[in-house]
Amino acid sequence: MNDLNQVMIIGRLTRDAEMKYTQGGFAIASFSIAVNRKRKSGDQWVDEVSYFDVNLFGKSAENLNQYLIKGKQVGIQGELRQDRWEQDGQNRSKVIIVATNVQLLGGNSGGSTGMAQPSGGGYSQNRSQQSYQQRPSNAQPQQNEYDAGQSYGGDSDFPEEIPF
């Protein structure tokens, strides 16, 4: 049986996203989210909060960075990655979520409709972006990337005979 590394969570950002760029110019947005869970303790329900650090890469990071603000509710799909390092002679590790898809949820925040619009492949990371390497600037767009010249709706896409 194959291994599976997938996670899906919904929570609220605990801080504004922090945008960084690699030396090669590849964008990385880092943020953290709080996820609430209710559990029963005796006769009462108790809220329990878990905090997760999230990294979002590439065009999705650039496009969503301005909307990833403290308090915003988001849905995250991604995979877990364990970072390991040594600090003061002690081995340390931390598990983070590498987001492959981010959905803006909840109410309006700063005029946003909460709807993610396609741009640069949408807000889902394709497999080439998951490898954390920047695609050469002269490369052709991937099949699932948004083509600005193509129509995605509007009156011209529907036959005039439709009775509504």
PDB file of C-alpha atoms in Angstrom:
ATOM      1  CA  MET A   1       0.000   0.000   0.000  1.00  0.00           C
ATOM      2  CA  ASN A   2       1.249   3.490  -0.846  1.00  0.00           C
ATOM      3  CA  ASP A   3       1.766   6.174   1.765  1.00  0.00           C
ATOM      4  CA  LEU A   4      -0.531   9.182   1.882  1.00  0.00           C
ATOM      5  CA  ASN A   5       0.393  12.685   3.002  1.00  0.00           C
ATOM      6  CA  GLN A   6      -2.629  14.983   2.708  1.00  0.00           C
ATOM      7  CA  VAL A   7      -4.255  17.431   5.081  1.00  0.00           C
ATOM      8  CA  MET A   8      -7.406  19.554   4.859  1.00  0.00           C
ATOM      9  CA  ILE A   9      -8.193  22.135   7.535  1.00  0.00           C
ATOM     10  CA  ILE A  10     -10.328  25.235   7.992  1.00  0.00           C
ATOM     11  CA  GLY A  11      -9.290  27.933  10.416  1.00  0.00           C
ATOM     12  CA  ARG A  12      -8.483  31.603  10.905  1.00  0.00           C
ATOM     13  CA  LEU A  13      -5.177  33.331  10.288  1.00  0.00           C
ATOM     14  CA  THR A  14      -3.400  34.306  13.501  1.00  0.00           C
ATOM     15  CA  ARG A  15      -1.236  36.895  11.731  1.00  0.00           C
ATOM     16  CA  ASP A  16      -0.848  38.538   8.331  1.00  0.00           C
ATOM     17  CA  ALA A  17       1.020  36.464   5.756  1.00  0.00           C
ATOM     18  CA  GLU A  18       4.723  37.216   5.426  1.00  0.00           C
ATOM     19  CA  MET A  19       6.027  37.236   1.847  1.00  0.00           C
ATOM     20  CA  LYS A  20       9.595  36.189   1.104  1.00  0.00           C
ATOM     21  CA  TYR A  21      11.444  35.413  -2.098  1.00  0.00           C
ATOM     22  CA  THR A  22      14.175  32.874  -2.739  1.00  0.00           C
ATOM     23  CA  GLN A  23      17.392  33.995  -4.443  1.00  0.00           C
ATOM     24  CA  GLY A  24      15.862  32.734  -7.688  1.00  0.00           C
ATOM     25  CA  GLY A  25      12.834  35.005  -7.255  1.00  0.00           C
ATOM     26  CA  PHE A  26      10.378  32.274  -6.208  1.00  0.00           C
ATOM     27  CA  ALA A  27       7.646  33.556  -3.854  1.00  0.00           C
ATOM     28  CA  ILE A  28       6.917  32.025  -0.443  1.00  0.00           C
ATOM     29  CA  ALA A  29       4.033  33.233   1.736  1.00  0.00           C
ATOM     30  CA  SER A  30       4.226  32.085   5.363  1.00  0.00           C
ATOM     31  CA  PHE A  31       1.340  32.341   7.801  1.00  0.00           C
ATOM     32  CA  SER A  32      -0.250  30.465  10.669  1.00  0.00           C
ATOM     33  CA  ILE A  33      -3.819  29.459  11.323  1.00  0.00           C
ATOM     34  CA  ALA A  34      -5.794  28.523  14.412  1.00  0.00           C
ATOM     35  CA  VAL A  35      -8.204  25.612  14.162  1.00  0.00           C
ATOM     36  CA  ASN A  36     -10.867  25.223  16.855  1.00  0.00           C
ATOM     37  CA  ARG A  37     -12.192  21.898  18.009  1.00  0.00           C
ATOM     38  CA  LYS A  38     -14.825  21.113  20.615  1.00  0.00           C
ATOM     39  CA  ARG A  39     -14.449  18.161  22.929  1.00  0.00           C
ATOM     40  CA  LYS A  40     -16.448  16.980  25.870  1.00  0.00           C
ATOM     41  CA  SER A  41     -14.864  17.239  29.308  1.00  0.00           C
ATOM     42  CA  GLY A  42     -17.232  15.764  31.860  1.00  0.00           C
ATOM     43  CA  ASP A  43     -20.625  17.395  31.310  1.00  0.00           C
ATOM     44  CA  GLN A  44     -19.289  20.440  29.459  1.00  0.00           C
ATOM     45  CA  TRP A  45     -18.002  21.123  25.978  1.00  0.00           C
ATOM     46  CA  VAL A  46     -14.525  22.653  25.936  1.00  0.00           C
ATOM     47  CA  ASP A  47     -12.931  24.567  23.052  1.00  0.00           C
ATOM     48  CA  GLU A  48      -9.479  23.363  22.111  1.00  0.00           C
ATOM     49  CA  VAL A  49      -7.302  25.344  19.704  1.00  0.00           C
ATOM     50  CA  SER A  50      -4.496  23.983  17.530  1.00  0.00           C
ATOM     51  CA  TYR A  51      -2.064  26.244  15.679  1.00  0.00           C
ATOM     52  CA  PHE A  52      -0.454  25.348  12.369  1.00  0.00           C
ATOM     53  CA  ASP A  53       2.261  27.067  10.334  1.00  0.00           C
ATOM     54  CA  VAL A  54       1.576  27.110   6.593  1.00  0.00           C
ATOM     55  CA  ASN A  55       3.762  27.847   3.552  1.00  0.00           C
ATOM     56  CA  LEU A  56       2.297  28.712   0.158  1.00  0.00           C
ATOM     57  CA  PHE A  57       4.564  28.880  -2.886  1.00  0.00           C
ATOM     58  CA  GLY A  58       4.778  30.508  -6.316  1.00  0.00           C
ATOM     59  CA  LYS A  59       2.129  32.561  -8.095  1.00  0.00           C
ATOM     60  CA  SER A  60      -0.508  31.467  -5.603  1.00  0.00           C
ATOM     61  CA  ALA A  61       1.558  33.059  -2.832  1.00  0.00           C
ATOM     62  CA  GLU A  62       1.909  36.300  -4.788  1.00  0.00           C
ATOM     63  CA  ASN A  63      -1.772  36.430  -5.738  1.00  0.00           C
ATOM     64  CA  LEU A  64      -3.197  35.601  -2.321  1.00  0.00           C
ATOM     65  CA  ASN A  65      -0.721  37.440  -0.093  1.00  0.00           C
ATOM     66  CA  GLN A  66      -2.787  40.640   0.074  1.00  0.00           C
ATOM     67  CA  TYR A  67      -5.889  38.689   1.205  1.00  0.00           C
ATOM     68  CA  LEU A  68      -4.160  36.564   3.843  1.00  0.00           C
ATOM     69  CA  ILE A  69      -4.724  38.876   6.794  1.00  0.00           C
ATOM     70  CA  LYS A  70      -5.136  38.204  10.493  1.00  0.00           C
ATOM     71  CA  GLY A  71      -8.610  36.908  11.331  1.00  0.00           C
ATOM     72  CA  LYS A  72      -9.470  35.777   7.776  1.00  0.00           C
ATOM     73  CA  GLN A  73     -11.039  32.324   7.602  1.00  0.00           C
ATOM     74  CA  VAL A  74      -9.345  30.030   5.083  1.00  0.00           C
ATOM     75  CA  GLY A  75      -9.571  26.451   3.909  1.00  0.00           C
ATOM     76  CA  ILE A  76      -6.208  24.784   3.354  1.00  0.00           C
ATOM     77  CA  GLN A  77      -5.398  21.640   1.404  1.00  0.00           C
ATOM     78  CA  GLY A  78      -1.839  20.468   1.396  1.00  0.00           C
ATOM     79  CA  GLU A  79       0.707  18.086   2.765  1.00  0.00           C
ATOM     80  CA  LEU A  80       2.745  17.874   5.939  1.00  0.00           C
ATOM     81  CA  ARG A  81       6.482  18.490   5.891  1.00  0.00           C
ATOM     82  CA  GLN A  82       8.852  18.049   8.799  1.00  0.00           C
ATOM     83  CA  ASP A  83      11.720  20.520   9.042  1.00  0.00           C
ATOM     84  CA  ARG A  84      14.712  19.350  11.099  1.00  0.00           C
ATOM     85  CA  TRP A  85      17.649  21.348  12.422  1.00  0.00           C
ATOM     86  CA  GLU A  86      20.129  21.510  15.278  1.00  0.00           C
ATOM     87  CA  GLN A  87      20.056  24.358  17.779  1.00  0.00           C
ATOM     88  CA  ASP A  88      22.417  24.650  20.751  1.00  0.00           C
ATOM     89  CA  GLY A  89      23.409  21.008  20.356  1.00  0.00           C
ATOM     90  CA  GLN A  90      19.789  19.846  20.463  1.00  0.00           C
ATOM     91  CA  ASN A  91      17.998  18.253  17.537  1.00  0.00           C
ATOM     92  CA  ARG A  92      14.814  20.166  16.758  1.00  0.00           C
ATOM     93  CA  SER A  93      11.952  19.548  14.385  1.00  0.00           C
ATOM     94  CA  LYS A  94       8.739  21.237  13.359  1.00  0.00           C
ATOM     95  CA  VAL A  95       5.861  20.033  11.208  1.00  0.00           C
ATOM     96  CA  ILE A  96       4.403  22.574   8.786  1.00  0.00           C
ATOM     97  CA  ILE A  97       1.693  22.453   6.158  1.00  0.00           C
ATOM     98  CA  VAL A  98       2.780  23.040   2.567  1.00  0.00           C
ATOM     99  CA  ALA A  99      -0.407  24.369   0.971  1.00  0.00           C
ATOM    100  CA  THR A 100      -1.404  23.111  -2.455  1.00  0.00           C
ATOM    101  CA  ASN A 101      -4.799  24.856  -2.407  1.00  0.00           C
ATOM    102  CA  VAL A 102      -6.072  27.840  -0.404  1.00  0.00           C
ATOM    103  CA  GLN A 103      -9.710  28.926  -0.312  1.00  0.00           C
ATOM    104  CA  LEU A 104     -10.717  32.284   1.145  1.00  0.00           C
ATOM    105  CA  LEU A 105     -13.783  31.737   3.333  1.00  0.00           C
ATOM    106  CA  GLY A 106     -15.899  33.703   5.776  1.00  0.00           C
ATOM    107  CA  GLY A 107     -17.244  37.214   5.424  1.00  0.00           C
ATOM    108  CA  ASN A 108     -15.844  40.174   3.571  1.00  0.00           C
ATOM    109  CA  SER A 109     -12.511  41.425   4.763  1.00  0.00           C
ATOM    110  CA  GLY A 110     -11.197  44.625   3.230  1.00  0.00           C
ATOM    111  CA  GLY A 111     -13.711  44.531   0.383  1.00  0.00           C
ATOM    112  CA  SER A 112     -12.840  41.002  -0.704  1.00  0.00           C
ATOM    113  CA  THR A 113     -15.714  38.835  -1.860  1.00  0.00           C
ATOM    114  CA  GLY A 114     -14.069  35.756  -0.397  1.00  0.00           C
ATOM    115  CA  MET A 115     -14.049  34.119  -3.817  1.00  0.00           C
ATOM    116  CA  ALA A 116     -10.741  33.024  -5.268  1.00  0.00           C
ATOM    117  CA  GLN A 117     -10.401  34.074  -8.919  1.00  0.00           C
ATOM    118  CA  PRO A 118      -8.218  32.078 -11.335  1.00  0.00           C
ATOM    119  CA  SER A 119      -4.809  33.561 -11.951  1.00  0.00           C
ATOM    120  CA  GLY A 120      -1.501  31.881 -12.667  1.00  0.00           C
ATOM    121  CA  GLY A 121      -2.998  28.408 -12.409  1.00  0.00           C
ATOM    122  CA  GLY A 122      -5.600  29.371  -9.840  1.00  0.00           C
ATOM    123  CA  TYR A 123      -4.803  29.026  -6.210  1.00  0.00           C
ATOM    124  CA  SER A 124      -3.920  25.365  -6.437  1.00  0.00           C
ATOM    125  CA  GLN A 125      -0.283  24.467  -6.735  1.00  0.00           C
ATOM    126  CA  ASN A 126       0.489  22.148  -9.625  1.00  0.00           C
ATOM    127  CA  ARG A 127       3.038  19.359  -9.250  1.00  0.00           C
ATOM    128  CA  SER A 128       5.876  21.417 -10.761  1.00  0.00           C
ATOM    129  CA  GLN A 129       5.356  24.104  -8.103  1.00  0.00           C
ATOM    130  CA  GLN A 130       5.225  21.535  -5.310  1.00  0.00           C
ATOM    131  CA  SER A 131       8.822  20.645  -6.033  1.00  0.00           C
ATOM    132  CA  TYR A 132       9.672  24.207  -4.955  1.00  0.00           C
ATOM    133  CA  GLN A 133      11.464  25.050  -8.166  1.00  0.00           C
ATOM    134  CA  GLN A 134      10.689  28.007 -10.345  1.00  0.00           C
ATOM    135  CA  ARG A 135       9.622  27.281 -13.913  1.00  0.00           C
ATOM    136  CA  PRO A 136      11.837  28.970 -16.512  1.00  0.00           C
ATOM    137  CA  SER A 137      10.345  32.237 -17.763  1.00  0.00           C
ATOM    138  CA  ASN A 138      10.348  31.009 -21.368  1.00  0.00           C
ATOM    139  CA  ALA A 139       8.380  27.821 -20.543  1.00  0.00           C
ATOM    140  CA  GLN A 140       4.894  27.327 -21.939  1.00  0.00           C
ATOM    141  CA  PRO A 141       1.961  27.542 -19.496  1.00  0.00           C
ATOM    142  CA  GLN A 142       0.840  24.278 -17.928  1.00  0.00           C
ATOM    143  CA  GLN A 143      -2.454  22.830 -19.092  1.00  0.00           C
ATOM    144  CA  ASN A 144      -4.326  23.845 -15.911  1.00  0.00           C
ATOM    145  CA  GLU A 145      -3.102  27.439 -15.943  1.00  0.00           C
ATOM    146  CA  TYR A 146      -5.438  30.340 -16.605  1.00  0.00           C
ATOM    147  CA  ASP A 147      -5.214  31.764 -20.115  1.00  0.00           C
ATOM    148  CA  ALA A 148      -6.011  35.478 -20.038  1.00  0.00           C
ATOM    149  CA  GLY A 149      -7.033  35.394 -23.697  1.00  0.00           C
ATOM    150  CA  GLN A 150      -9.640  32.666 -23.246  1.00  0.00           C
ATOM    151  CA  SER A 151     -13.269  33.409 -22.357  1.00  0.00           C
ATOM    152  CA  TYR A 152     -14.498  32.016 -19.028  1.00  0.00           C
ATOM    153  CA  GLY A 153     -18.164  32.958 -19.024  1.00  0.00           C
ATOM    154  CA  GLY A 154     -20.228  35.805 -20.335  1.00  0.00           C
ATOM    155  CA  ASP A 155     -23.175  35.971 -22.729  1.00  0.00           C
ATOM    156  CA  SER A 156     -21.240  34.766 -25.775  1.00  0.00           C
ATOM    157  CA  ASP A 157     -20.752  31.286 -24.260  1.00  0.00           C
ATOM    158  CA  PHE A 158     -24.488  30.433 -24.196  1.00  0.00           C
ATOM    159  CA  PRO A 159     -26.813  29.769 -27.127  1.00  0.00           C
ATOM    160  CA  GLU A 160     -29.527  32.377 -27.509  1.00  0.00           C
ATOM    161  CA  GLU A 161     -32.280  29.702 -27.546  1.00  0.00           C
ATOM    162  CA  ILE A 162     -31.971  28.964 -23.822  1.00  0.00           C
ATOM    163  CA  PRO A 163     -35.318  30.046 -22.282  1.00  0.00           C
ATOM    164  CA  PHE A 164     -34.118  32.107 -19.312  1.00  0.00           C
TER     165      PHE A 164
END
